[in-house]
Amino acid sequence: QKEVEQNSGPLSVPEGAIASLNCTYSDRGSQSFFWYRQYSGKSPELIMSIYSNGDKEDGRFTAQLNKASQYVSLLIRDSQPSDSATYLCAVNKGVGSGNTPLVFGKGTRLSVIA
Amino acid sequence: DTGVSQNPRHKITKRGQNVTFRCDPISEHNRLYWYRQTLGQGPEFLTYFQNEAQLEKSRLLSDRFSAERPKGSFSTLEIQRTEQGDSAMYLCASSAAGQLSYEQYFGPGTRLTVT
């Protein structure tokens, strides 16, 4: 079983719709969870971090964490064409403070259609 | 407030040559990470430092790879006797250890092409 799994997509949504991106992880000791956005040819850009079960909202983005189900999701409301990118789910490896190297999924490619 | 910087941004080298990359982290960050990313994959962890101490090396890091952070500020990643399989984007990230936030911020990356 891969450590962090994401659907590779592409996920296509119309402009203005909600995009829902999902991620599962295998290490029950993980404590820190992140979503990065990566445009083609660029480096990953951090958009959300979440450490506790539940929802965390920041502007149009909402991250959801369920540690019992080992599941993390990202919702993007009012999707814009500029949101078209690959979204990477990342989880810290190992047990500890949570400040450890990250394990990434392969990413989900999102396409927002105008 | 400057972010993570990396140099060079692009490097083309011939197989068998040695290359060295530099990373300058965010100034108040004491943890520095190196990752490698190939097309269609997420970044893969290579090694990381807290201040000048190298805390962990991935099994991906063969003995041709070496990383240093001599004064706990910038870091270098050297690849000796490059192979075509080393072609990738090399990413550096930094974070502030000891804080409640464990966020890692990436630099722009160094794209290595081995011909």
Short mmCIF file of C-alpha atoms in Angstrom, two decimals:
data_model
loop_
_atom_site.label_atom_id
_atom_site.label_comp_id
_atom_site.label_asym_id
_atom_site.label_seq_id
_atom_site.Cartn_x
_atom_site.Cartn_y
_atom_site.Cartn_z
CA GLN A 1 0.00 0.00 0.00
CA LYS A 2 1.33 3.39 -0.97
CA GLU A 3 1.84 5.79 1.91
CA VAL A 4 -0.20 8.68 0.51
CA GLU A 5 -2.74 8.05 -2.21
CA GLN A 6 -4.58 10.50 -4.41
CA ASN A 7 -6.61 10.11 -7.57
CA SER A 8 -4.41 11.39 -10.39
CA GLY A 9 -7.34 12.92 -12.26
CA PRO A 10 -7.79 14.96 -14.24
CA LEU A 11 -10.67 16.32 -12.26
CA SER A 12 -12.66 18.72 -14.38
CA VAL A 13 -15.12 21.17 -12.84
CA PRO A 14 -16.96 24.14 -14.34
CA GLU A 15 -16.05 27.64 -13.24
CA GLY A 16 -17.86 28.58 -10.05
CA ALA A 17 -18.37 24.99 -8.90
CA ILE A 18 -16.89 23.26 -5.85
CA ALA A 19 -13.83 21.10 -6.49
CA SER A 20 -13.33 18.22 -4.07
CA LEU A 21 -9.91 16.61 -3.78
CA ASN A 22 -9.27 13.54 -1.65
CA CYS A 23 -6.26 11.87 -0.07
CA THR A 24 -5.72 8.80 2.11
CA TYR A 25 -2.61 7.96 4.10
CA SER A 26 -1.29 4.81 5.71
CA ASP A 27 0.82 5.99 8.68
CA ARG A 28 -1.43 6.30 11.75
CA GLY A 29 1.35 8.20 13.53
CA SER A 30 1.17 11.14 11.14
CA GLN A 31 0.28 14.40 12.81
CA SER A 32 0.65 17.10 10.16
CA PHE A 33 -1.23 17.29 6.88
CA PHE A 34 -0.75 19.73 4.05
CA TRP A 35 -2.10 20.65 0.66
CA TYR A 36 0.20 22.16 -1.93
CA ARG A 37 -0.69 23.60 -5.29
CA GLN A 38 1.76 23.11 -8.14
CA TYR A 39 1.53 24.80 -11.51
CA SER A 40 3.23 23.12 -14.43
CA GLY A 41 6.98 23.67 -14.31
CA LYS A 42 6.83 25.42 -10.92
CA SER A 43 7.56 24.33 -7.37
CA PRO A 44 4.86 23.37 -4.83
CA GLU A 45 3.13 26.24 -3.07
CA LEU A 46 1.62 25.64 0.37
CA ILE A 47 -2.09 26.46 0.48
CA MET A 48 -3.41 24.69 3.58
CA SER A 49 -2.17 22.94 6.69
CA ILE A 50 -4.31 20.99 9.16
CA TYR A 51 -3.35 19.22 12.36
CA SER A 52 -6.64 18.36 14.14
CA ASN A 53 -9.73 16.44 13.16
CA GLY A 54 -12.44 18.52 11.57
CA ASP A 55 -12.56 21.38 9.11
CA LYS A 56 -10.25 24.32 8.58
CA GLU A 57 -11.31 27.15 6.30
CA ASP A 58 -9.14 29.76 4.60
CA GLY A 59 -10.88 31.89 2.01
CA ARG A 60 -12.21 29.66 -0.75
CA PHE A 61 -10.31 26.64 0.60
CA THR A 62 -11.49 24.17 3.24
CA ALA A 63 -9.33 21.30 4.46
CA GLN A 64 -10.97 18.38 6.23
CA LEU A 65 -9.19 15.80 8.35
CA ASN A 66 -10.46 12.48 9.70
CA LYS A 67 -7.63 10.67 11.47
CA ALA A 68 -9.78 7.63 12.31
CA SER A 69 -10.42 7.07 8.62
CA GLN A 70 -6.92 8.30 7.66
CA TYR A 71 -8.47 10.68 5.20
CA VAL A 72 -7.75 14.28 4.22
CA SER A 73 -9.67 16.36 1.72
CA LEU A 74 -9.55 19.79 0.17
CA LEU A 75 -12.59 21.69 -1.04
CA ILE A 76 -12.21 24.66 -3.36
CA ARG A 77 -15.32 26.81 -3.55
CA ASP A 78 -16.17 29.07 -6.48
CA SER A 79 -13.47 27.42 -8.58
CA GLN A 80 -11.64 29.70 -11.00
CA PRO A 81 -9.64 28.86 -14.13
CA SER A 82 -6.57 30.06 -12.22
CA ASP A 83 -7.11 27.15 -9.80
CA SER A 84 -6.21 24.74 -12.61
CA ALA A 85 -3.09 23.01 -11.29
CA THR A 86 -1.90 19.82 -9.65
CA TYR A 87 -2.80 19.55 -5.97
CA LEU A 88 -0.41 17.59 -3.81
CA CYS A 89 -1.39 16.02 -0.51
CA ALA A 90 1.49 15.72 1.96
CA VAL A 91 1.72 14.01 5.32
CA ASN A 92 4.58 14.09 7.81
CA LYS A 93 6.37 10.76 8.11
CA GLY A 94 6.76 8.97 11.37
CA VAL A 95 5.73 9.68 14.91
CA GLY A 96 7.04 12.72 16.62
CA SER A 97 6.49 16.42 16.83
CA GLY A 98 4.92 16.56 13.42
CA ASN A 99 7.84 18.57 12.11
CA THR A 100 9.44 15.85 10.05
CA PRO A 101 9.97 15.18 6.35
CA LEU A 102 6.87 14.96 4.23
CA VAL A 103 5.53 12.08 2.19
CA PHE A 104 3.65 13.26 -0.86
CA GLY A 105 0.97 11.75 -3.00
CA LYS A 106 1.34 11.86 -6.76
CA GLY A 107 -1.09 14.73 -6.96
CA THR A 108 -4.48 15.32 -8.50
CA ARG A 109 -4.65 17.41 -11.64
CA LEU A 110 -7.55 19.88 -11.49
CA SER A 111 -8.94 21.57 -14.56
CA VAL A 112 -11.46 24.39 -14.11
CA ILE A 113 -13.41 24.96 -17.30
CA ALA A 114 -14.52 28.53 -18.04
CA ASP B 1 10.86 38.96 3.73
CA THR B 2 12.46 36.68 1.17
CA GLY B 3 11.46 33.11 0.56
CA VAL B 4 13.61 30.07 -0.08
CA SER B 5 16.05 30.60 -2.92
CA GLN B 6 17.87 28.00 -5.00
CA ASN B 7 20.69 28.24 -7.48
CA PRO B 8 21.12 27.48 -10.25
CA ARG B 9 17.57 27.26 -11.55
CA HIS B 10 18.59 25.04 -14.42
CA LYS B 11 21.60 22.78 -14.93
CA ILE B 12 22.47 20.70 -17.95
CA THR B 13 25.39 18.36 -17.51
CA LYS B 14 26.92 15.38 -19.20
CA ARG B 15 26.79 11.96 -17.68
CA GLY B 16 29.68 11.39 -15.30
CA GLN B 17 30.12 15.03 -14.32
CA ASN B 18 29.68 16.37 -10.79
CA VAL B 19 27.10 19.03 -10.00
CA THR B 20 26.40 21.13 -6.91
CA PHE B 21 23.21 22.93 -6.00
CA ARG B 22 22.71 25.60 -3.38
CA CYS B 23 19.72 26.39 -1.20
CA ASP B 24 19.21 29.46 1.00
CA PRO B 25 16.31 28.93 3.42
CA ILE B 26 14.01 31.52 4.94
CA SER B 27 16.24 33.35 7.40
CA GLU B 28 14.57 32.37 10.68
CA HIS B 29 14.02 28.73 9.67
CA ASN B 30 16.37 26.20 11.21
CA ARG B 31 15.14 23.10 9.39
CA LEU B 32 16.08 22.56 5.77
CA TYR B 33 14.89 19.72 3.54
CA TRP B 34 15.92 18.40 0.13
CA TYR B 35 13.40 16.62 -2.10
CA ARG B 36 13.54 15.33 -5.65
CA GLN B 37 10.62 15.36 -8.07
CA THR B 38 10.28 13.61 -11.41
CA LEU B 39 7.52 14.11 -13.95
CA GLY B 40 4.14 12.88 -12.78
CA GLN B 41 5.32 12.15 -9.24
CA GLY B 42 5.11 14.00 -5.97
CA PRO B 43 8.34 15.21 -4.35
CA GLU B 44 10.40 12.48 -2.68
CA PHE B 45 12.37 13.17 0.48
CA LEU B 46 16.17 13.00 0.22
CA THR B 47 17.62 14.45 3.41
CA TYR B 48 17.12 17.12 6.05
CA PHE B 49 19.00 19.26 8.53
CA GLN B 50 18.29 20.96 11.79
CA ASN B 51 20.79 23.78 11.95
CA GLU B 52 24.04 22.16 10.78
CA ALA B 53 23.13 18.61 11.86
CA GLN B 54 21.97 16.20 9.18
CA LEU B 55 19.13 14.36 10.89
CA GLU B 56 18.07 11.82 8.27
CA LYS B 57 18.97 10.54 4.83
CA SER B 58 16.58 8.65 2.61
CA ARG B 59 17.47 5.30 1.13
CA LEU B 60 17.03 7.12 -2.18
CA LEU B 61 20.21 9.03 -1.41
CA SER B 62 22.96 6.89 -2.90
CA ASP B 63 26.59 7.38 -1.95
CA ARG B 64 26.97 9.62 -5.02
CA PHE B 65 24.86 12.22 -3.24
CA SER B 66 26.12 14.35 -0.39
CA ALA B 67 24.56 17.30 1.36
CA GLU B 68 25.99 19.82 3.78
CA ARG B 69 24.82 22.74 5.84
CA PRO B 70 28.10 23.85 7.39
CA LYS B 71 27.02 26.94 9.30
CA GLY B 72 23.37 26.13 9.72
CA SER B 73 22.36 28.62 7.07
CA PHE B 74 22.60 27.70 3.38
CA SER B 75 22.91 24.11 2.21
CA THR B 76 24.55 22.43 -0.76
CA LEU B 77 23.61 19.19 -2.48
CA GLU B 78 26.31 17.56 -4.58
CA ILE B 79 25.81 14.74 -7.02
CA GLN B 80 28.97 12.97 -8.15
CA ARG B 81 29.28 10.99 -11.39
CA THR B 82 25.83 11.98 -12.58
CA GLU B 83 23.62 9.45 -14.33
CA GLN B 84 20.69 10.02 -16.66
CA GLY B 85 18.38 8.77 -13.91
CA ASP B 86 19.42 11.76 -11.81
CA SER B 87 17.51 14.07 -14.16
CA ALA B 88 14.80 15.64 -12.02
CA MET B 89 13.72 18.78 -10.22
CA TYR B 90 15.63 19.18 -6.97
CA LEU B 91 13.58 21.05 -4.41
CA CYS B 92 14.64 22.65 -1.18
CA ALA B 93 12.22 23.53 1.60
CA SER B 94 12.58 25.08 5.03
CA SER B 95 10.57 25.17 8.23
CA ALA B 96 10.86 26.56 11.74
CA ALA B 97 11.51 23.74 14.23
CA GLY B 98 10.14 24.07 17.72
CA GLN B 99 7.12 26.04 16.65
CA LEU B 100 3.50 24.95 16.65
CA SER B 101 3.41 25.33 12.89
CA TYR B 102 5.24 22.68 10.90
CA GLU B 103 4.77 24.23 7.51
CA GLN B 104 7.45 23.69 4.91
CA TYR B 105 7.99 26.29 2.23
CA PHE B 106 9.61 25.35 -1.05
CA GLY B 107 12.10 27.20 -3.17
CA PRO B 108 11.75 27.44 -6.96
CA GLY B 109 13.80 24.29 -7.51
CA THR B 110 16.81 23.38 -9.62
CA ARG B 111 16.00 21.44 -12.77
CA LEU B 112 18.80 19.02 -13.62
CA THR B 113 19.12 17.47 -17.04
CA VAL B 114 21.80 14.81 -17.51
CA THR B 115 22.62 14.13 -21.15
#
